[in-house]
């Protein structure tokens, strides 16, 4: 199974792949942390935090834990005027609101895809041009690792 376009966006374990055609859905804590710091500096970390919470929910097995986590995600990111409300369309928000009483581990998939696309088109390209990213690149080059961009 090849990763989807959305999965290819997410930071790779080795930041030499970030921004290239080899960029995959796998990421390390270090690369993810760098992206999170960047988003926090832009006051837009709710998007990555929502995406990560959805990924965690997908790994949850018991119905009780799914309900607890889904309600937390809903209250923090989805409901109108949520403390860290993500920017999704009304239709998607309404569908989630109607179904939150019986949540599944995939109940936020549509919203997660929208947020992923938003980050892929907006904040991730800015991250790749940022000082945060340049510093990460410089550290890897100073550690004797080859340049990760194909040019």
PDB file of C-alpha atoms in Angstrom:
ATOM      1  CA  UNK A   1       0.000   0.000   0.000  1.00  0.00           C
ATOM      2  CA  UNK A   2       1.444   3.332  -1.051  1.00  0.00           C
ATOM      3  CA  UNK A   3       0.871   6.206   1.360  1.00  0.00           C
ATOM      4  CA  UNK A   4      -1.863   8.659   0.446  1.00  0.00           C
ATOM      5  CA  UNK A   5      -1.071  12.242  -0.535  1.00  0.00           C
ATOM      6  CA  UNK A   6      -2.045  13.331   2.962  1.00  0.00           C
ATOM      7  CA  UNK A   7       0.240  10.775   4.586  1.00  0.00           C
ATOM      8  CA  UNK A   8       3.146  11.815   2.373  1.00  0.00           C
ATOM      9  CA  UNK A   9       2.875  15.324   3.767  1.00  0.00           C
ATOM     10  CA  UNK A  10       3.529  14.398   7.397  1.00  0.00           C
ATOM     11  CA  UNK A  11       7.113  14.801   8.630  1.00  0.00           C
ATOM     12  CA  UNK A  12       9.439  11.871   7.958  1.00  0.00           C
ATOM     13  CA  UNK A  13      11.714  10.320  10.554  1.00  0.00           C
ATOM     14  CA  UNK A  14      14.744  11.691   8.778  1.00  0.00           C
ATOM     15  CA  UNK A  15      14.313  15.357   8.016  1.00  0.00           C
ATOM     16  CA  UNK A  16      16.503  14.950   4.919  1.00  0.00           C
ATOM     17  CA  UNK A  17      13.294  13.697   3.280  1.00  0.00           C
ATOM     18  CA  UNK A  18      11.116  16.629   4.324  1.00  0.00           C
ATOM     19  CA  UNK A  19       9.910  18.560   1.347  1.00  0.00           C
ATOM     20  CA  UNK A  20      11.048  15.940  -1.177  1.00  0.00           C
ATOM     21  CA  UNK A  21       9.131  13.298  -3.086  1.00  0.00           C
ATOM     22  CA  UNK A  22      10.399  10.763  -0.522  1.00  0.00           C
ATOM     23  CA  UNK A  23       8.629  12.536   2.346  1.00  0.00           C
ATOM     24  CA  UNK A  24       6.450   9.889   4.046  1.00  0.00           C
ATOM     25  CA  UNK A  25       3.993   9.649   6.938  1.00  0.00           C
ATOM     26  CA  UNK A  26       6.611   8.431   9.420  1.00  0.00           C
ATOM     27  CA  UNK A  27       8.135  10.987  11.756  1.00  0.00           C
ATOM     28  CA  UNK A  28      10.434  11.176  14.762  1.00  0.00           C
ATOM     29  CA  UNK A  29       9.794  13.003  17.950  1.00  0.00           C
ATOM     30  CA  UNK A  30      12.598  15.423  17.012  1.00  0.00           C
ATOM     31  CA  UNK A  31      11.232  16.355  13.599  1.00  0.00           C
ATOM     32  CA  UNK A  32       7.703  16.597  14.913  1.00  0.00           C
ATOM     33  CA  UNK A  33       8.893  18.714  17.834  1.00  0.00           C
ATOM     34  CA  UNK A  34      10.586  21.140  15.427  1.00  0.00           C
ATOM     35  CA  UNK A  35       7.375  21.503  13.425  1.00  0.00           C
ATOM     36  CA  UNK A  36       5.338  21.951  16.612  1.00  0.00           C
ATOM     37  CA  UNK A  37       7.698  24.667  17.885  1.00  0.00           C
ATOM     38  CA  UNK A  38       7.356  26.441  14.558  1.00  0.00           C
ATOM     39  CA  UNK A  39       3.545  26.248  14.663  1.00  0.00           C
ATOM     40  CA  UNK A  40       3.509  27.435  18.263  1.00  0.00           C
ATOM     41  CA  UNK A  41       5.618  30.448  17.244  1.00  0.00           C
ATOM     42  CA  UNK A  42       2.915  31.242  14.670  1.00  0.00           C
ATOM     43  CA  UNK A  43       0.084  30.663  17.164  1.00  0.00           C
ATOM     44  CA  UNK A  44      -1.333  27.901  14.966  1.00  0.00           C
ATOM     45  CA  UNK A  45      -0.370  24.740  16.826  1.00  0.00           C
ATOM     46  CA  UNK A  46      -4.016  23.734  17.276  1.00  0.00           C
ATOM     47  CA  UNK A  47      -3.888  22.168  13.809  1.00  0.00           C
ATOM     48  CA  UNK A  48      -1.036  19.746  14.522  1.00  0.00           C
ATOM     49  CA  UNK A  49      -2.361  19.054  18.022  1.00  0.00           C
ATOM     50  CA  UNK A  50      -5.762  18.155  16.557  1.00  0.00           C
ATOM     51  CA  UNK A  51      -4.140  15.957  13.910  1.00  0.00           C
ATOM     52  CA  UNK A  52      -2.050  14.149  16.546  1.00  0.00           C
ATOM     53  CA  UNK A  53      -5.069  13.684  18.819  1.00  0.00           C
ATOM     54  CA  UNK A  54      -6.940  12.085  15.901  1.00  0.00           C
ATOM     55  CA  UNK A  55      -4.003   9.765  15.211  1.00  0.00           C
ATOM     56  CA  UNK A  56      -3.995   8.750  18.874  1.00  0.00           C
ATOM     57  CA  UNK A  57      -7.755   8.153  18.782  1.00  0.00           C
ATOM     58  CA  UNK A  58      -7.336   5.804  15.806  1.00  0.00           C
ATOM     59  CA  UNK A  59      -5.037   3.601  17.905  1.00  0.00           C
ATOM     60  CA  UNK A  60      -7.555   3.383  20.751  1.00  0.00           C
ATOM     61  CA  UNK A  61      -9.300   0.029  21.075  1.00  0.00           C
ATOM     62  CA  UNK A  62     -11.891   0.121  23.867  1.00  0.00           C
ATOM     63  CA  UNK A  63     -15.250   1.846  23.300  1.00  0.00           C
ATOM     64  CA  UNK A  64     -14.991   3.589  26.668  1.00  0.00           C
ATOM     65  CA  UNK A  65     -11.591   5.099  25.872  1.00  0.00           C
ATOM     66  CA  UNK A  66     -12.739   6.018  22.366  1.00  0.00           C
ATOM     67  CA  UNK A  67     -15.682   7.916  23.865  1.00  0.00           C
ATOM     68  CA  UNK A  68     -13.479   9.725  26.398  1.00  0.00           C
ATOM     69  CA  UNK A  69     -10.858  10.729  23.831  1.00  0.00           C
ATOM     70  CA  UNK A  70     -13.405  11.660  21.149  1.00  0.00           C
ATOM     71  CA  UNK A  71     -15.307  13.906  23.543  1.00  0.00           C
ATOM     72  CA  UNK A  72     -12.082  15.575  24.636  1.00  0.00           C
ATOM     73  CA  UNK A  73     -11.137  16.220  20.989  1.00  0.00           C
ATOM     74  CA  UNK A  74     -14.624  17.522  20.269  1.00  0.00           C
ATOM     75  CA  UNK A  75     -14.630  19.915  23.237  1.00  0.00           C
ATOM     76  CA  UNK A  76     -11.096  21.150  22.630  1.00  0.00           C
ATOM     77  CA  UNK A  77     -11.046  21.489  18.836  1.00  0.00           C
ATOM     78  CA  UNK A  78     -14.427  21.024  17.119  1.00  0.00           C
ATOM     79  CA  UNK A  79     -17.362  22.548  18.971  1.00  0.00           C
ATOM     80  CA  UNK A  80     -18.178  26.151  18.193  1.00  0.00           C
ATOM     81  CA  UNK A  81     -16.026  28.472  20.319  1.00  0.00           C
ATOM     82  CA  UNK A  82     -13.831  25.573  21.465  1.00  0.00           C
ATOM     83  CA  UNK A  83     -10.654  26.794  23.208  1.00  0.00           C
ATOM     84  CA  UNK A  84      -8.476  25.607  20.294  1.00  0.00           C
ATOM     85  CA  UNK A  85     -11.093  25.524  17.549  1.00  0.00           C
ATOM     86  CA  UNK A  86      -9.768  24.326  14.202  1.00  0.00           C
ATOM     87  CA  UNK A  87     -10.868  25.906  10.946  1.00  0.00           C
ATOM     88  CA  UNK A  88     -13.267  23.443   9.298  1.00  0.00           C
ATOM     89  CA  UNK A  89     -16.428  24.004   7.291  1.00  0.00           C
ATOM     90  CA  UNK A  90     -19.874  24.043   8.913  1.00  0.00           C
ATOM     91  CA  UNK A  91     -21.022  20.869   7.171  1.00  0.00           C
ATOM     92  CA  UNK A  92     -18.122  18.825   8.558  1.00  0.00           C
ATOM     93  CA  UNK A  93     -18.577  20.375  12.009  1.00  0.00           C
ATOM     94  CA  UNK A  94     -22.327  19.634  11.946  1.00  0.00           C
ATOM     95  CA  UNK A  95     -21.825  15.980  10.954  1.00  0.00           C
ATOM     96  CA  UNK A  96     -19.349  15.495  13.799  1.00  0.00           C
ATOM     97  CA  UNK A  97     -21.690  17.247  16.248  1.00  0.00           C
ATOM     98  CA  UNK A  98     -24.546  14.954  15.237  1.00  0.00           C
ATOM     99  CA  UNK A  99     -22.434  11.805  15.620  1.00  0.00           C
ATOM    100  CA  UNK A 100     -20.384  12.616  18.730  1.00  0.00           C
ATOM    101  CA  UNK A 101     -22.882  10.858  21.006  1.00  0.00           C
ATOM    102  CA  UNK A 102     -21.736   7.548  19.478  1.00  0.00           C
ATOM    103  CA  UNK A 103     -18.124   8.210  18.510  1.00  0.00           C
ATOM    104  CA  UNK A 104     -15.861   5.845  16.619  1.00  0.00           C
ATOM    105  CA  UNK A 105     -12.091   5.857  16.337  1.00  0.00           C
ATOM    106  CA  UNK A 106     -12.494   7.418  12.871  1.00  0.00           C
ATOM    107  CA  UNK A 107     -15.210   9.961  13.648  1.00  0.00           C
ATOM    108  CA  UNK A 108     -12.920  12.922  12.928  1.00  0.00           C
ATOM    109  CA  UNK A 109     -11.442  11.600   9.666  1.00  0.00           C
ATOM    110  CA  UNK A 110     -13.071  14.211   7.414  1.00  0.00           C
ATOM    111  CA  UNK A 111     -12.023  17.077   9.678  1.00  0.00           C
ATOM    112  CA  UNK A 112      -8.547  15.604  10.045  1.00  0.00           C
ATOM    113  CA  UNK A 113      -8.149  15.462   6.257  1.00  0.00           C
ATOM    114  CA  UNK A 114      -9.225  19.095   5.951  1.00  0.00           C
ATOM    115  CA  UNK A 115      -6.737  20.197   8.600  1.00  0.00           C
ATOM    116  CA  UNK A 116      -3.990  18.088   7.065  1.00  0.00           C
ATOM    117  CA  UNK A 117      -4.612  19.715   3.676  1.00  0.00           C
ATOM    118  CA  UNK A 118      -4.599  23.135   5.313  1.00  0.00           C
ATOM    119  CA  UNK A 119      -1.242  22.447   6.972  1.00  0.00           C
ATOM    120  CA  UNK A 120       0.178  20.862   3.808  1.00  0.00           C
ATOM    121  CA  UNK A 121      -0.715  23.891   1.705  1.00  0.00           C
ATOM    122  CA  UNK A 122      -0.027  26.590   4.263  1.00  0.00           C
ATOM    123  CA  UNK A 123       2.005  26.040   7.420  1.00  0.00           C
ATOM    124  CA  UNK A 124       4.206  23.137   6.277  1.00  0.00           C
ATOM    125  CA  UNK A 125       5.635  24.995   3.242  1.00  0.00           C
ATOM    126  CA  UNK A 126       6.288  27.994   5.521  1.00  0.00           C
ATOM    127  CA  UNK A 127       8.026  25.651   7.953  1.00  0.00           C
ATOM    128  CA  UNK A 128      10.262  24.368   5.143  1.00  0.00           C
ATOM    129  CA  UNK A 129      11.294  27.988   4.455  1.00  0.00           C
ATOM    130  CA  UNK A 130      11.638  28.931   8.135  1.00  0.00           C
ATOM    131  CA  UNK A 131      14.661  29.529  10.341  1.00  0.00           C
ATOM    132  CA  UNK A 132      13.495  26.559  12.455  1.00  0.00           C
ATOM    133  CA  UNK A 133      13.899  24.274   9.473  1.00  0.00           C
ATOM    134  CA  UNK A 134      17.145  25.878   8.301  1.00  0.00           C
ATOM    135  CA  UNK A 135      18.612  25.375  11.772  1.00  0.00           C
ATOM    136  CA  UNK A 136      17.565  21.724  11.731  1.00  0.00           C
ATOM    137  CA  UNK A 137      19.152  21.312   8.299  1.00  0.00           C
ATOM    138  CA  UNK A 138      22.377  22.980   9.488  1.00  0.00           C
ATOM    139  CA  UNK A 139      22.576  20.686  12.540  1.00  0.00           C
ATOM    140  CA  UNK A 140      22.245  17.609  10.354  1.00  0.00           C
ATOM    141  CA  UNK A 141      24.902  18.839   7.937  1.00  0.00           C
ATOM    142  CA  UNK A 142      27.247  19.636  10.840  1.00  0.00           C
ATOM    143  CA  UNK A 143      26.787  16.090  12.112  1.00  0.00           C
ATOM    144  CA  UNK A 144      28.269  14.778   8.868  1.00  0.00           C
ATOM    145  CA  UNK A 145      24.965  13.727   7.390  1.00  0.00           C
ATOM    146  CA  UNK A 146      24.399  14.285   3.720  1.00  0.00           C
ATOM    147  CA  UNK A 147      22.192  17.055   2.497  1.00  0.00           C
ATOM    148  CA  UNK A 148      18.572  15.936   2.409  1.00  0.00           C
ATOM    149  CA  UNK A 149      17.362  18.083  -0.426  1.00  0.00           C
ATOM    150  CA  UNK A 150      17.812  16.558  -3.881  1.00  0.00           C
ATOM    151  CA  UNK A 151      19.668  19.613  -5.236  1.00  0.00           C
TER     152      UNK A 151
END
